[in-house]
XYZ file of C-alpha atoms in Angstrom:
767
model
C 15.891 -2.204 84.454
C 13.596 -2.222 81.415
C 14.434 -4.916 78.899
C 15.551 -3.431 75.583
C 12.675 -5.034 73.656
C 10.179 -3.003 75.726
C 11.799 0.341 74.887
C 9.920 2.181 72.152
C 12.852 4.558 71.651
C 15.086 1.789 70.304
C 15.175 0.677 66.658
C 12.877 -2.200 65.768
C 15.761 -4.419 64.694
C 17.426 -4.130 68.099
C 14.187 -4.780 69.968
C 13.519 -7.876 67.864
C 17.033 -9.194 68.423
C 16.764 -8.709 72.169
C 13.380 -10.419 72.439
C 14.421 -13.277 70.175
C 17.415 -13.956 72.403
C 15.099 -14.433 75.401
C 12.733 -16.954 73.796
C 12.900 -20.671 74.402
C 12.681 -22.922 71.366
C 9.078 -23.771 72.242
C 8.200 -20.067 72.572
C 9.765 -19.380 69.190
C 7.600 -22.044 67.610
C 4.596 -20.556 69.395
C 5.142 -17.235 67.648
C 4.901 -19.112 64.354
C 1.485 -20.558 65.137
C -1.861 -18.957 64.367
C -5.076 -20.440 65.717
C -8.656 -19.866 64.746
C -10.721 -18.889 67.772
C -14.097 -20.382 67.015
C -15.853 -18.641 69.896
C -18.254 -21.513 70.489
C -20.244 -21.169 73.700
C -20.726 -24.494 75.438
C -24.001 -24.736 77.394
C -23.462 -25.006 81.121
C -23.670 -28.567 82.327
C -23.074 -30.123 78.919
C -21.091 -33.350 79.233
C -18.497 -33.031 76.486
C -17.674 -36.709 76.806
C -21.061 -37.532 75.271
C -20.398 -35.556 72.077
C -19.117 -37.121 68.843
C -15.343 -36.565 68.481
C -15.623 -33.792 65.870
C -18.242 -31.828 67.805
C -16.254 -32.268 70.992
C -13.126 -30.920 69.282
C -14.965 -27.776 68.187
C -16.476 -27.275 71.631
C -13.099 -27.601 73.347
C -11.145 -25.575 70.792
C -11.502 -22.100 72.378
C -10.160 -23.336 75.712
C -7.264 -25.060 73.980
C -6.383 -21.821 72.212
C -6.549 -19.767 75.395
C -4.298 -22.237 77.186
C -1.825 -21.949 74.318
C -1.863 -18.154 74.659
C -0.988 -18.313 78.354
C 1.838 -20.742 77.669
C 3.358 -18.742 74.819
C 2.162 -21.362 72.366
C 0.641 -19.045 69.799
C 1.599 -15.706 68.314
C -1.612 -14.948 66.484
C -5.336 -15.599 66.638
C -7.862 -15.126 63.891
C -11.594 -14.694 63.615
C -12.107 -12.540 66.697
C -14.306 -9.571 65.800
C -15.472 -8.354 69.204
C -13.146 -5.816 70.895
C -13.978 -7.058 74.407
C -13.111 -10.632 73.437
C -9.927 -9.477 71.725
C -8.864 -7.533 74.812
C -9.611 -10.453 77.103
C -7.434 -12.723 75.013
C -4.751 -10.072 74.644
C -4.518 -9.801 78.435
C -3.784 -13.521 78.559
C -0.818 -12.922 76.279
C 0.437 -9.632 77.717
C -0.234 -10.226 81.410
C -0.126 -13.989 81.879
C 2.484 -15.339 79.451
C 6.155 -15.337 80.432
C 7.392 -12.507 78.211
C 4.105 -10.729 77.542
C 4.374 -10.752 73.748
C 1.119 -9.379 72.340
C -1.005 -11.359 69.935
C -1.635 -10.149 66.439
C -5.318 -10.606 65.555
C -6.154 -11.483 61.955
C -9.484 -11.458 60.157
C -10.995 -11.672 56.695
C -11.554 -7.974 56.064
C -12.265 -8.412 52.374
C -14.631 -5.557 51.534
C -15.582 -4.184 54.913
C -16.385 -5.132 58.497
C -19.595 -3.329 59.487
C -19.813 -0.973 56.536
C -19.841 -3.316 53.579
C -18.367 -1.921 50.396
C -18.894 -3.445 46.949
C -17.108 -6.764 46.521
C -13.443 -6.545 45.413
C -14.228 -7.381 41.781
C -16.680 -4.468 41.778
C -14.084 -2.137 43.287
C -11.744 -3.179 40.483
C -14.516 -2.294 38.015
C -14.242 1.343 39.131
C -10.811 1.452 37.461
C -9.974 4.028 40.128
C -7.084 3.414 42.489
C -8.278 6.370 44.570
C -11.694 4.787 45.172
C -10.143 1.400 45.942
C -7.605 2.836 48.373
C -10.209 4.940 50.186
C -12.575 1.967 50.527
C -9.948 -0.244 52.133
C -8.782 2.607 54.351
C -12.317 2.883 55.723
C -12.430 -0.884 56.218
C -9.092 -0.774 58.053
C -10.340 1.968 60.364
C -13.356 -0.118 61.389
C -11.286 -3.281 61.730
C -8.648 -1.685 63.949
C -11.377 -0.211 66.137
C -12.583 -3.700 67.060
C -9.088 -5.041 67.721
C -8.148 -6.496 64.335
C -4.551 -5.887 63.274
C -4.212 -7.807 60.040
C -6.383 -8.731 57.074
C -6.047 -11.712 54.775
C -6.463 -9.438 51.790
C -6.161 -8.303 49.113
C -6.611 -11.403 47.017
C -4.485 -10.555 43.994
C -4.871 -13.790 42.052
C -5.472 -13.212 38.368
C -8.671 -15.054 37.385
C -9.228 -16.049 33.770
C -11.898 -18.693 34.243
C -15.234 -17.320 35.442
C -16.273 -20.720 36.745
C -13.892 -20.180 39.659
C -15.853 -18.799 42.599
C -13.036 -16.706 43.962
C -12.955 -14.522 40.863
C -15.134 -12.212 42.991
C -12.272 -11.502 45.428
C -9.794 -10.294 42.861
C -9.455 -7.705 40.128
C -10.208 -9.885 37.130
C -8.083 -11.134 34.264
C -5.521 -8.438 33.579
C -2.138 -8.119 35.326
C -1.831 -4.342 34.814
C -5.258 -3.551 36.256
C -4.672 -6.240 38.888
C -1.346 -4.719 39.914
C -2.796 -1.227 40.232
C -5.714 -2.457 42.335
C -3.429 -4.626 44.499
C -1.151 -1.691 45.317
C -4.118 0.564 46.081
C -5.580 -1.963 48.490
C -2.280 -2.380 50.310
C -1.949 1.395 50.662
C -5.521 1.618 51.911
C -5.191 -1.110 54.516
C -1.731 -0.225 55.803
C -1.413 3.537 55.389
C 1.486 4.570 57.620
C 0.845 1.630 59.986
C -0.784 3.959 62.493
C -3.611 3.314 64.948
C -6.174 3.221 62.131
C -4.178 0.796 59.988
C -4.013 -2.956 59.618
C -1.474 -5.182 57.915
C -2.305 -6.244 54.378
C -1.815 -9.864 53.379
C -1.807 -10.320 49.586
C -2.793 -13.861 48.618
C -2.556 -16.614 47.411
C 1.059 -17.056 46.370
C 0.912 -18.005 43.547
C -1.260 -19.040 40.589
C -4.282 -20.132 42.628
C -6.619 -18.607 40.020
C -5.253 -20.923 37.323
C -6.790 -24.077 38.814
C -8.033 -26.704 36.395
C -11.616 -26.266 35.208
C -12.144 -23.317 37.536
C -12.452 -25.819 40.395
C -11.419 -24.484 43.788
C -8.403 -26.204 45.353
C -7.532 -28.191 42.211
C -3.943 -28.324 41.007
C -2.292 -25.765 38.774
C 0.112 -26.029 35.861
C 1.520 -22.610 34.979
C 4.221 -21.897 32.428
C 7.136 -19.665 33.359
C 5.892 -17.109 30.840
C 2.458 -16.973 32.476
C 3.986 -16.872 35.935
C 6.128 -13.809 35.256
C 3.899 -11.956 32.799
C 0.471 -12.652 34.300
C 0.435 -13.966 37.855
C 3.372 -12.248 39.551
C 2.856 -8.562 38.600
C 0.052 -7.965 41.166
C 2.202 -9.497 43.912
C 5.151 -7.363 42.865
C 2.952 -4.262 42.994
C 1.619 -5.197 46.431
C 5.152 -5.757 47.729
C 6.368 -2.487 46.257
C 3.430 -0.789 48.009
C 4.777 -2.097 51.313
C 2.801 -5.274 52.036
C 4.036 -6.749 55.317
C 2.494 -10.188 54.848
C 1.897 -12.647 52.020
C -0.270 -15.771 52.223
C 0.826 -18.973 50.528
C -1.661 -20.987 48.492
C -3.240 -24.392 49.054
C -2.878 -26.115 45.742
C -0.174 -28.063 43.953
C 1.843 -25.762 41.704
C 3.507 -27.618 38.835
C 3.526 -30.747 40.974
C 4.735 -29.159 44.236
C 2.251 -27.826 46.838
C 2.628 -24.055 47.030
C 2.973 -24.052 50.831
C 5.949 -26.391 50.624
C 7.494 -24.896 47.503
C 10.859 -23.333 48.310
C 11.376 -22.062 44.794
C 8.165 -20.016 45.005
C 8.354 -18.830 48.610
C 12.086 -18.196 48.907
C 13.725 -17.981 45.496
C 10.923 -16.083 43.741
C 9.038 -14.258 46.501
C 12.038 -13.165 48.545
C 14.888 -13.416 46.078
C 13.281 -12.076 42.895
C 10.365 -9.961 44.162
C 12.257 -8.577 47.153
C 9.648 -9.413 49.813
C 10.987 -8.983 53.359
C 7.824 -9.496 55.413
C 6.386 -12.714 56.826
C 4.527 -15.512 55.047
C 1.457 -17.178 56.531
C -0.033 -20.374 55.205
C -3.645 -20.541 54.147
C -5.876 -22.416 56.571
C -4.498 -25.890 57.331
C -2.306 -25.695 54.213
C 0.728 -26.984 56.136
C -1.177 -29.965 57.477
C -2.478 -30.469 53.946
C 1.038 -31.223 52.720
C 0.466 -34.676 54.181
C -3.031 -34.892 52.704
C -1.603 -34.014 49.290
C 0.843 -36.940 49.608
C 3.802 -34.600 49.524
C 4.928 -34.899 53.147
C 5.411 -38.188 54.954
C 3.708 -37.018 58.158
C 2.931 -33.796 60.050
C 6.517 -33.423 61.268
C 7.744 -33.688 57.697
C 5.017 -31.231 56.622
C 6.120 -28.684 59.229
C 9.801 -29.031 58.315
C 9.109 -28.739 54.597
C 6.852 -25.694 55.024
C 9.163 -23.696 57.291
C 12.181 -24.640 55.193
C 10.329 -23.531 52.058
C 9.598 -20.125 53.552
C 6.322 -20.339 55.485
C 6.816 -18.277 58.657
C 3.457 -18.854 60.325
C 1.007 -21.727 60.156
C -2.725 -20.962 60.130
C -4.683 -23.853 61.565
C -7.781 -24.852 63.474
C -6.502 -27.817 65.488
C -3.187 -29.499 66.247
C -0.724 -27.339 64.309
C 1.919 -29.191 62.371
C 4.368 -26.503 63.529
C 3.961 -27.720 67.131
C 6.365 -30.485 66.074
C 9.120 -28.067 65.027
C 10.880 -27.860 68.386
C 11.426 -31.618 68.411
C 12.367 -31.482 64.733
C 15.155 -29.029 65.616
C 16.366 -31.307 68.401
C 16.271 -34.251 65.986
C 18.365 -32.352 63.452
C 15.608 -32.178 60.821
C 15.718 -28.397 60.603
C 18.219 -25.831 61.809
C 17.146 -23.502 64.607
C 18.421 -20.613 62.481
C 15.522 -21.254 60.097
C 13.098 -20.941 63.011
C 14.848 -17.770 64.217
C 14.532 -16.145 60.795
C 10.794 -16.802 60.724
C 10.297 -15.544 64.288
C 12.288 -12.421 63.512
C 9.931 -11.573 60.655
C 6.800 -12.124 62.766
C 8.100 -10.062 65.680
C 9.153 -7.269 63.339
C 5.550 -6.943 62.148
C 4.292 -6.733 65.742
C 6.761 -4.020 66.647
C 6.024 -2.052 63.476
C 2.323 -2.095 64.310
C 3.037 -0.679 67.769
C 1.436 -3.623 69.568
C 3.956 -3.621 72.409
C 3.000 -0.022 73.227
C -0.747 -0.270 72.506
C -1.931 -3.877 72.507
C -5.591 -3.250 73.379
C -8.607 -2.102 71.387
C -10.457 0.983 72.584
C -13.773 -0.691 73.318
C -15.747 2.480 73.990
C -14.674 4.060 70.708
C -15.479 1.023 68.575
C -19.242 1.601 68.394
C -18.769 5.165 67.192
C -16.345 4.120 64.456
C -18.601 1.287 63.292
C -21.633 3.542 63.025
C -19.940 6.278 60.999
C -22.323 7.762 58.433
C -19.379 8.970 56.359
C -18.313 5.358 55.782
C -21.832 4.499 54.583
C -21.806 7.476 52.197
C -18.409 6.385 50.938
C -19.700 2.855 50.350
C -22.603 4.201 48.292
C -20.310 6.371 46.191
C -18.014 3.400 45.555
C -20.978 1.288 44.484
C -22.206 3.950 42.070
C -18.718 4.145 40.578
C -18.529 0.372 40.108
C -21.708 -0.273 38.099
C -21.159 -1.276 34.487
C -23.791 -0.277 31.935
C -23.517 -3.210 29.559
C -26.227 -2.108 27.133
C -28.376 1.001 26.729
C -30.309 0.871 23.491
C -32.156 4.033 22.484
C -31.142 5.696 25.767
C -33.489 3.488 27.787
C -31.594 4.652 30.858
C -31.658 6.811 32.850
C -35.303 6.600 33.819
C -37.181 9.843 34.271
C -38.697 10.090 37.732
C -41.059 12.805 36.526
C -42.630 10.598 33.862
C -43.008 7.388 35.853
C -46.298 6.585 37.541
C -45.874 2.859 38.128
C -42.843 0.603 38.401
C -42.662 -3.162 38.718
C -39.617 -4.456 40.605
C -39.139 -8.165 39.979
C -36.717 -10.675 41.450
C -35.803 -12.240 44.771
C -32.434 -10.483 44.739
C -34.162 -7.092 44.495
C -35.197 -7.308 48.133
C -32.595 -9.588 49.684
C -30.523 -7.732 52.252
C -28.014 -10.522 52.679
C -27.448 -11.044 48.981
C -27.010 -7.312 48.402
C -23.904 -7.458 50.622
C -22.188 -10.298 48.794
C -19.953 -13.023 50.255
C -16.940 -12.742 52.555
C -18.541 -10.597 55.245
C -18.751 -11.742 58.852
C -19.744 -8.802 61.060
C -22.399 -7.189 58.883
C -25.701 -5.709 60.017
C -28.424 -6.609 57.547
C -30.898 -4.357 59.381
C -29.184 -1.339 57.873
C -28.659 -2.842 54.419
C -30.492 -0.989 51.663
C -31.852 -3.330 48.983
C -32.662 -2.268 45.442
C -36.357 -2.173 46.317
C -35.619 -0.083 49.416
C -33.480 2.307 47.395
C -36.112 2.881 44.731
C -38.845 3.458 47.284
C -36.673 5.903 49.188
C -35.620 7.769 46.040
C -39.091 8.021 44.472
C -41.208 8.432 47.600
C -44.852 8.916 46.620
C -44.141 10.105 43.084
C -44.535 6.620 41.592
C -46.339 3.439 42.593
C -43.874 0.594 43.102
C -45.095 -2.997 43.040
C -42.751 -5.814 43.980
C -42.861 -9.505 43.128
C -40.100 -11.966 44.076
C -40.921 -14.018 41.007
C -38.914 -17.061 39.971
C -37.044 -18.809 42.745
C -33.278 -19.233 42.846
C -32.438 -22.901 43.441
C -30.221 -23.814 46.368
C -26.740 -25.208 45.977
C -26.479 -28.958 45.522
C -23.565 -28.883 47.977
C -24.243 -26.398 50.821
C -21.857 -23.530 51.437
C -19.449 -24.091 54.310
C -19.994 -20.455 55.293
C -23.775 -20.609 55.672
C -23.604 -22.284 59.075
C -21.616 -19.266 60.311
C -24.217 -16.732 59.151
C -27.704 -16.519 60.607
C -28.715 -13.898 58.017
C -28.407 -16.157 54.951
C -31.606 -16.396 52.926
C -32.765 -19.033 50.454
C -35.816 -19.834 48.390
C -38.217 -21.867 50.596
C -38.490 -25.564 49.810
C -42.256 -25.263 49.220
C -41.954 -22.206 46.977
C -44.525 -22.190 44.159
C -42.272 -21.113 41.340
C -44.914 -21.149 38.615
C -47.440 -19.122 40.622
C -44.857 -16.553 41.680
C -43.655 -16.180 38.107
C -47.225 -15.599 36.886
C -47.697 -12.950 39.548
C -44.467 -11.229 38.529
C -45.471 -11.181 34.873
C -48.877 -9.725 35.718
C -47.354 -6.945 37.796
C -44.859 -6.181 35.055
C -47.578 -6.044 32.399
C -49.438 -3.343 34.334
C -46.408 -1.081 34.955
C -44.780 1.745 33.039
C -41.439 -0.037 33.343
C -40.259 -3.366 34.753
C -36.977 -3.431 36.651
C -35.976 -7.079 36.653
C -33.166 -8.170 38.959
C -31.438 -11.451 38.114
C -28.258 -13.187 39.174
C -26.809 -15.553 41.732
C -27.115 -15.541 45.490
C -24.065 -14.490 47.445
C -23.333 -18.074 48.496
C -23.193 -19.163 44.851
C -19.935 -17.265 44.376
C -16.738 -17.109 46.432
C -14.589 -19.787 48.040
C -15.885 -23.305 47.517
C -18.484 -21.874 45.110
C -17.188 -22.726 41.677
C -19.759 -23.520 39.018
C -20.063 -25.673 35.912
C -22.388 -23.251 34.140
C -22.922 -19.539 33.623
C -26.671 -19.809 33.037
C -29.015 -17.860 35.296
C -30.078 -20.198 38.125
C -33.603 -21.567 37.973
C -36.295 -20.044 35.763
C -34.975 -16.471 35.863
C -34.370 -16.308 32.113
C -37.742 -17.842 31.266
C -39.430 -15.318 33.533
C -37.498 -12.515 31.822
C -38.704 -13.745 28.438
C -42.321 -13.686 29.583
C -41.965 -10.169 30.996
C -40.436 -8.893 27.753
C -43.344 -10.435 25.837
C -45.787 -8.220 27.761
C -44.450 -5.205 25.878
C -43.585 -3.305 29.046
C -40.170 -1.626 28.762
C -37.619 -3.667 30.715
C -34.451 -2.688 32.534
C -32.341 -5.681 33.513
C -30.155 -5.474 36.622
C -27.577 -8.215 37.098
C -26.358 -9.008 40.612
C -23.396 -11.348 40.373
C -19.666 -11.746 40.927
C -18.940 -13.429 37.621
C -20.165 -13.003 34.046
C -23.395 -14.879 33.383
C -24.970 -16.103 30.158
C -26.856 -13.023 28.935
C -27.074 -13.860 25.238
C -30.860 -13.773 25.134
C -31.059 -10.703 27.327
C -28.509 -8.853 25.216
C -30.550 -9.562 22.098
C -33.929 -8.649 23.584
C -33.605 -6.235 26.533
C -32.774 -2.578 25.809
C -30.872 -1.783 29.032
C -28.614 -4.026 31.149
C -26.795 -2.807 34.253
C -24.248 -4.948 36.115
C -24.320 -3.987 39.809
C -22.221 -6.815 41.321
C -22.993 -7.166 45.076
C -23.065 -3.471 45.926
C -22.867 -3.482 49.742
C -24.541 -1.752 52.660
C -25.967 1.141 50.664
C -26.215 -0.776 47.409
C -29.897 -0.108 46.849
C -29.438 3.643 47.173
C -26.607 3.455 44.675
C -28.699 1.475 42.172
C -31.587 3.932 42.460
C -29.197 6.838 41.967
C -27.828 5.389 38.728
C -31.170 4.173 37.363
C -32.715 7.613 37.811
C -29.751 9.529 36.475
C -28.451 11.137 39.653
C -25.124 9.512 38.793
C -23.804 8.298 35.455
C -22.374 4.772 35.361
C -18.667 4.639 34.608
C -17.623 1.169 35.740
C -15.700 -0.899 33.219
C -15.447 -4.666 32.948
C -12.311 -6.094 34.596
C -12.762 -9.299 32.619
C -13.879 -10.473 29.202
C -17.580 -11.370 29.282
C -18.054 -14.657 27.381
C -21.157 -15.637 25.487
C -21.202 -19.137 26.922
C -19.413 -21.234 29.530
C -17.942 -23.376 26.757
C -15.679 -20.492 25.737
C -13.832 -20.471 29.061
C -11.151 -19.551 29.743
C -11.418 -16.497 27.491
C -9.113 -13.468 27.689
C -8.681 -10.451 25.477
C -4.856 -10.616 25.668
C -4.440 -13.769 23.617
C -1.708 -14.280 21.046
C -2.394 -14.026 17.298
C -1.263 -17.618 16.657
C -2.240 -19.300 13.381
C -4.997 -17.871 11.146
C -5.723 -14.750 13.213
C -8.303 -13.686 10.641
C -10.495 -16.564 11.849
C -10.243 -15.760 15.553
C -13.995 -15.153 15.789
C -14.847 -18.439 14.086
C -12.910 -20.987 16.140
C -16.127 -22.815 17.071
C -18.291 -24.184 14.255
C -21.637 -23.415 15.905
C -21.115 -20.073 17.671
C -18.916 -16.991 17.511
C -15.716 -17.334 19.528
C -15.909 -13.670 20.468
C -16.959 -12.123 23.772
C -20.447 -10.853 24.451
C -18.817 -7.763 25.980
C -15.098 -6.993 25.657
C -12.625 -6.371 28.460
C -12.800 -2.746 29.590
C -16.349 -2.299 28.246
C -18.836 0.001 29.911
C -21.292 2.626 28.668
C -22.203 6.032 30.051
C -25.117 8.454 30.084
C -22.687 10.940 28.588
C -20.966 10.642 25.209
C -17.219 10.931 24.713
C -15.135 11.502 21.650
C -11.432 10.659 21.347
C -9.101 12.613 19.083
C -5.581 13.935 18.621
C -3.703 10.858 19.768
C -0.064 11.950 19.852
C 3.322 10.788 21.073
C 5.934 13.227 22.282
C 8.226 11.410 19.850
C 7.587 8.629 17.371
C 10.850 6.764 18.027
C 12.549 5.742 21.271
C 15.509 3.618 22.237
C 15.149 0.474 24.291
C 15.022 1.620 27.911
C 13.554 5.039 27.117
C 10.034 6.334 27.715
C 7.402 8.069 25.624
C 4.496 10.289 26.674
C 1.151 9.466 25.063
C -1.575 12.091 25.031
C -5.157 12.064 23.787
C -7.983 14.576 23.792
C -11.231 13.316 25.303
C -14.310 15.454 24.704
C -17.596 15.135 26.568
C -20.046 15.825 23.755
C -23.100 15.482 25.994
C -24.947 18.008 28.186
C -23.996 16.274 31.455
C -20.814 15.812 33.474
C -19.599 12.243 33.792
C -16.581 10.050 34.347
C -14.742 8.293 31.546
C -12.069 5.593 31.826
C -9.299 6.213 29.305
C -7.462 3.007 28.407
C -4.168 2.511 26.554
C -3.319 -0.774 24.818
C -0.294 -1.922 22.838
C 0.695 -4.733 20.496
C 4.279 -5.666 19.698
C 4.581 -6.680 16.048
C 7.761 -8.784 16.359
C 10.502 -9.609 18.829
C 12.124 -12.264 20.967
C 8.704 -13.839 21.653
C 5.289 -13.397 20.076
C 3.086 -11.101 22.145
C -0.673 -10.761 22.751
C -2.857 -8.984 20.206
C -3.530 -6.267 22.786
C -2.298 -5.586 26.278
C -3.510 -2.922 28.682
C -0.566 -0.774 29.728
C -2.079 2.361 31.302
C -5.433 3.838 32.252
C -6.982 6.790 34.039
C -10.500 7.519 35.261
C -11.287 11.179 34.690
C -14.268 13.446 35.359
C -15.155 15.595 32.350
C -17.677 18.415 32.411
C -20.346 18.794 29.743
C -18.760 20.071 26.559
C -15.271 19.981 28.042
C -12.197 18.575 26.324
C -9.575 17.024 28.592
C -6.095 16.106 27.464
C -5.146 12.864 29.164
C -1.468 11.972 29.333
C -0.228 8.433 29.880
C 3.333 7.119 29.951
C 4.976 4.140 28.291
C 8.438 3.118 29.390
C 10.598 0.048 29.951
C 8.459 -1.134 32.861
C 5.470 -1.318 30.527
C 7.275 -2.544 27.424
C 9.413 -5.370 28.732
C 8.175 -8.915 29.258
C 9.467 -12.298 30.368
C 10.522 -14.457 27.434
C 10.860 -18.217 27.383
C 13.604 -17.740 24.798
C 15.970 -16.019 27.217
C 14.528 -17.214 30.515
C 14.331 -13.630 31.691
C 12.936 -10.174 31.047
C 13.593 -8.499 27.717
C 12.615 -5.362 25.899
C 12.781 -5.616 22.150
C 13.619 -3.210 19.406
C 10.347 -3.450 17.510
C 7.295 -1.683 16.159
C 4.453 -1.074 18.600
C 0.832 -0.442 17.735
C -0.791 1.816 20.311
C -4.521 2.267 20.835
C -6.328 4.593 23.218
C -10.042 4.499 23.867
C -12.862 3.377 26.121
C -12.302 -0.401 25.986
C -9.988 -3.087 24.634
C -11.639 -2.597 21.242
C -10.401 1.008 20.962
C -9.726 1.999 17.356
C -7.881 5.331 17.672
C -4.318 4.218 16.930
C -0.762 5.284 16.312
C 2.633 3.599 15.913
C 5.832 3.790 17.956
C 9.211 2.604 16.753
C 11.563 1.180 19.387
C 15.149 1.066 18.197
C 18.116 -0.966 19.338
C 20.693 0.384 21.752
C 24.041 -1.257 22.327
C 24.005 -0.221 25.972
C 20.462 -1.384 26.725
C 19.503 -4.452 24.767
C 17.681 -5.802 27.791
C 15.524 -4.037 30.348
C 16.936 -6.130 33.162
C 17.000 -9.668 34.436
C 14.614 -9.373 37.354
C 10.950 -8.648 37.912
C 11.260 -5.020 38.942
């Protein structure tokens, strides 16, 4: 007779209950353990006993993991990207373990597997949930084809300090944009949880982006107001979009490590936000509870984490959770707590259909990974993400017909690996199109293109922990003659019709463990730019980065500046398309671009506080204003905004209003525009920021066309968490409303919100 848990015709809840009843305590704990599989190949004949302890541990780790699979000692494995390897390991679980429970394979699918899309911050810069969702859907399709079931993404941490390296993984500084992007990514990854879908894992719960000094892993102190108004909205949006997993964070949160913080993981995440999926720790975060001098030992760490709400421990060696079975027997934790965690993990496996189809289709994987449609989609996403920061006297687009010679300057202009950006692990640099490649392909023989790498980009003082995993990483050679190469670059630029200068940071100078103390361009890149400008040759500056950099001199002296992020597999084609006018840039900044690192953290949604008239003069030696405001981005088209109207000029608390505006493309070319709506509350229970984004829409407008764009404002947009009441409120107040192309929009109107005896508050919870 077939056991009920194997019957696909039964409800998931019943199948989970049946399987849970058959598990031993040790097997339950196994389902709560996730191992890295390092995939290290040990040379035949190597005597492991002769290796140093750490090297020996890494060499033996794959065999330890595989033994755990056979014995039911692990429920998940991560970092397997080869379908044959995944299937081999899955057979160990399905065919050789006692109950045949399939593994769930996790991986860092951040912005693609084989087809690399623009980095997440760049996708956010599209301000298009459709583009974001489609990009992650394509990534999910490739990931599932190679046997991956679950991604540790999206990262939905709000980042307000550009020194933090992981700003590149998120959607920037704003909770409304961040929430929209988070939900779109979850929808893209998960879809209907079919054969082309993978589980999304929003991370890192919560406040990881608020670390002190922008330093990765450092502790966080977040007020309740910031927690509810800034850091939680993207998680709420991801949960509402159906996220099945959430990852807990590493760092101390208000004095309690996030992965041992019951208030965060149970009271807030499950109780207030309504999350009913499973929680995984970040790598070794449970073991780290001892390192952080929170837990007495690893047994205490395991008990505290699972009791707080961590359902699965991610680890490399010796999981703390392996001590949970004995902890139950010793009365340190109730077995019901373990059962609840196992139930959530098994539910995810059943929902994914792993018991019916545990194996990857190896023969189909190559076809999926080589899809030309995914590459085309990646190029389109890149084109949509570029932000035209400056375009004086219509310096861009360039005219292919009038160009006879072009100088392309900069090491990043022809670096395949850097074009892809960080957080990719199964990329193929042979098919990566650099900026130089893209220009040569686009222009063919119509213009002479000379390339010079120019000024070197210094290496990190502390090497990236990811470089040893990536044979394609490039760096400036140690014996590089910086002065000679700069002279050569300047000479080439002087002889050209136009100089396209590419500056920025290498991909390993941004991301995890890649925080920075400065925003200056590394090395002599700015000095080289100055010398090129002095030649009199027209200059177009292209910035390749995942954070704002110090462009004060460039902004004052270069006519055209284009931010291209790390644009992915077909990034060079996308850059060429935008430079030559085949596509008009319509990306918008998802963060405030500071003038100088000393201004950080800097956000547009600050409160008025004292002496608001002096906001731009807070520093005695430099303006305390951004170089480029949040939401900024130029276009090759021109747009006019008019006829800003409300369907009524007065609403009650709890009611909604429709806002409409006419947007006219006054240019002779079709282009996209991003329409943005901001509000300011003049008075109420708490003081509120000078401006807050509340709605936006990216629209395509034909030449000469006028589009009426309609946006809604209701209680979900108008309420906020107040420290006065300790909960969410919506005030009777006066609201200023602006609509335009950035956070500095000046087309304005006013809405009166009146009191209502039946709806003084919009509700006490986060929804």
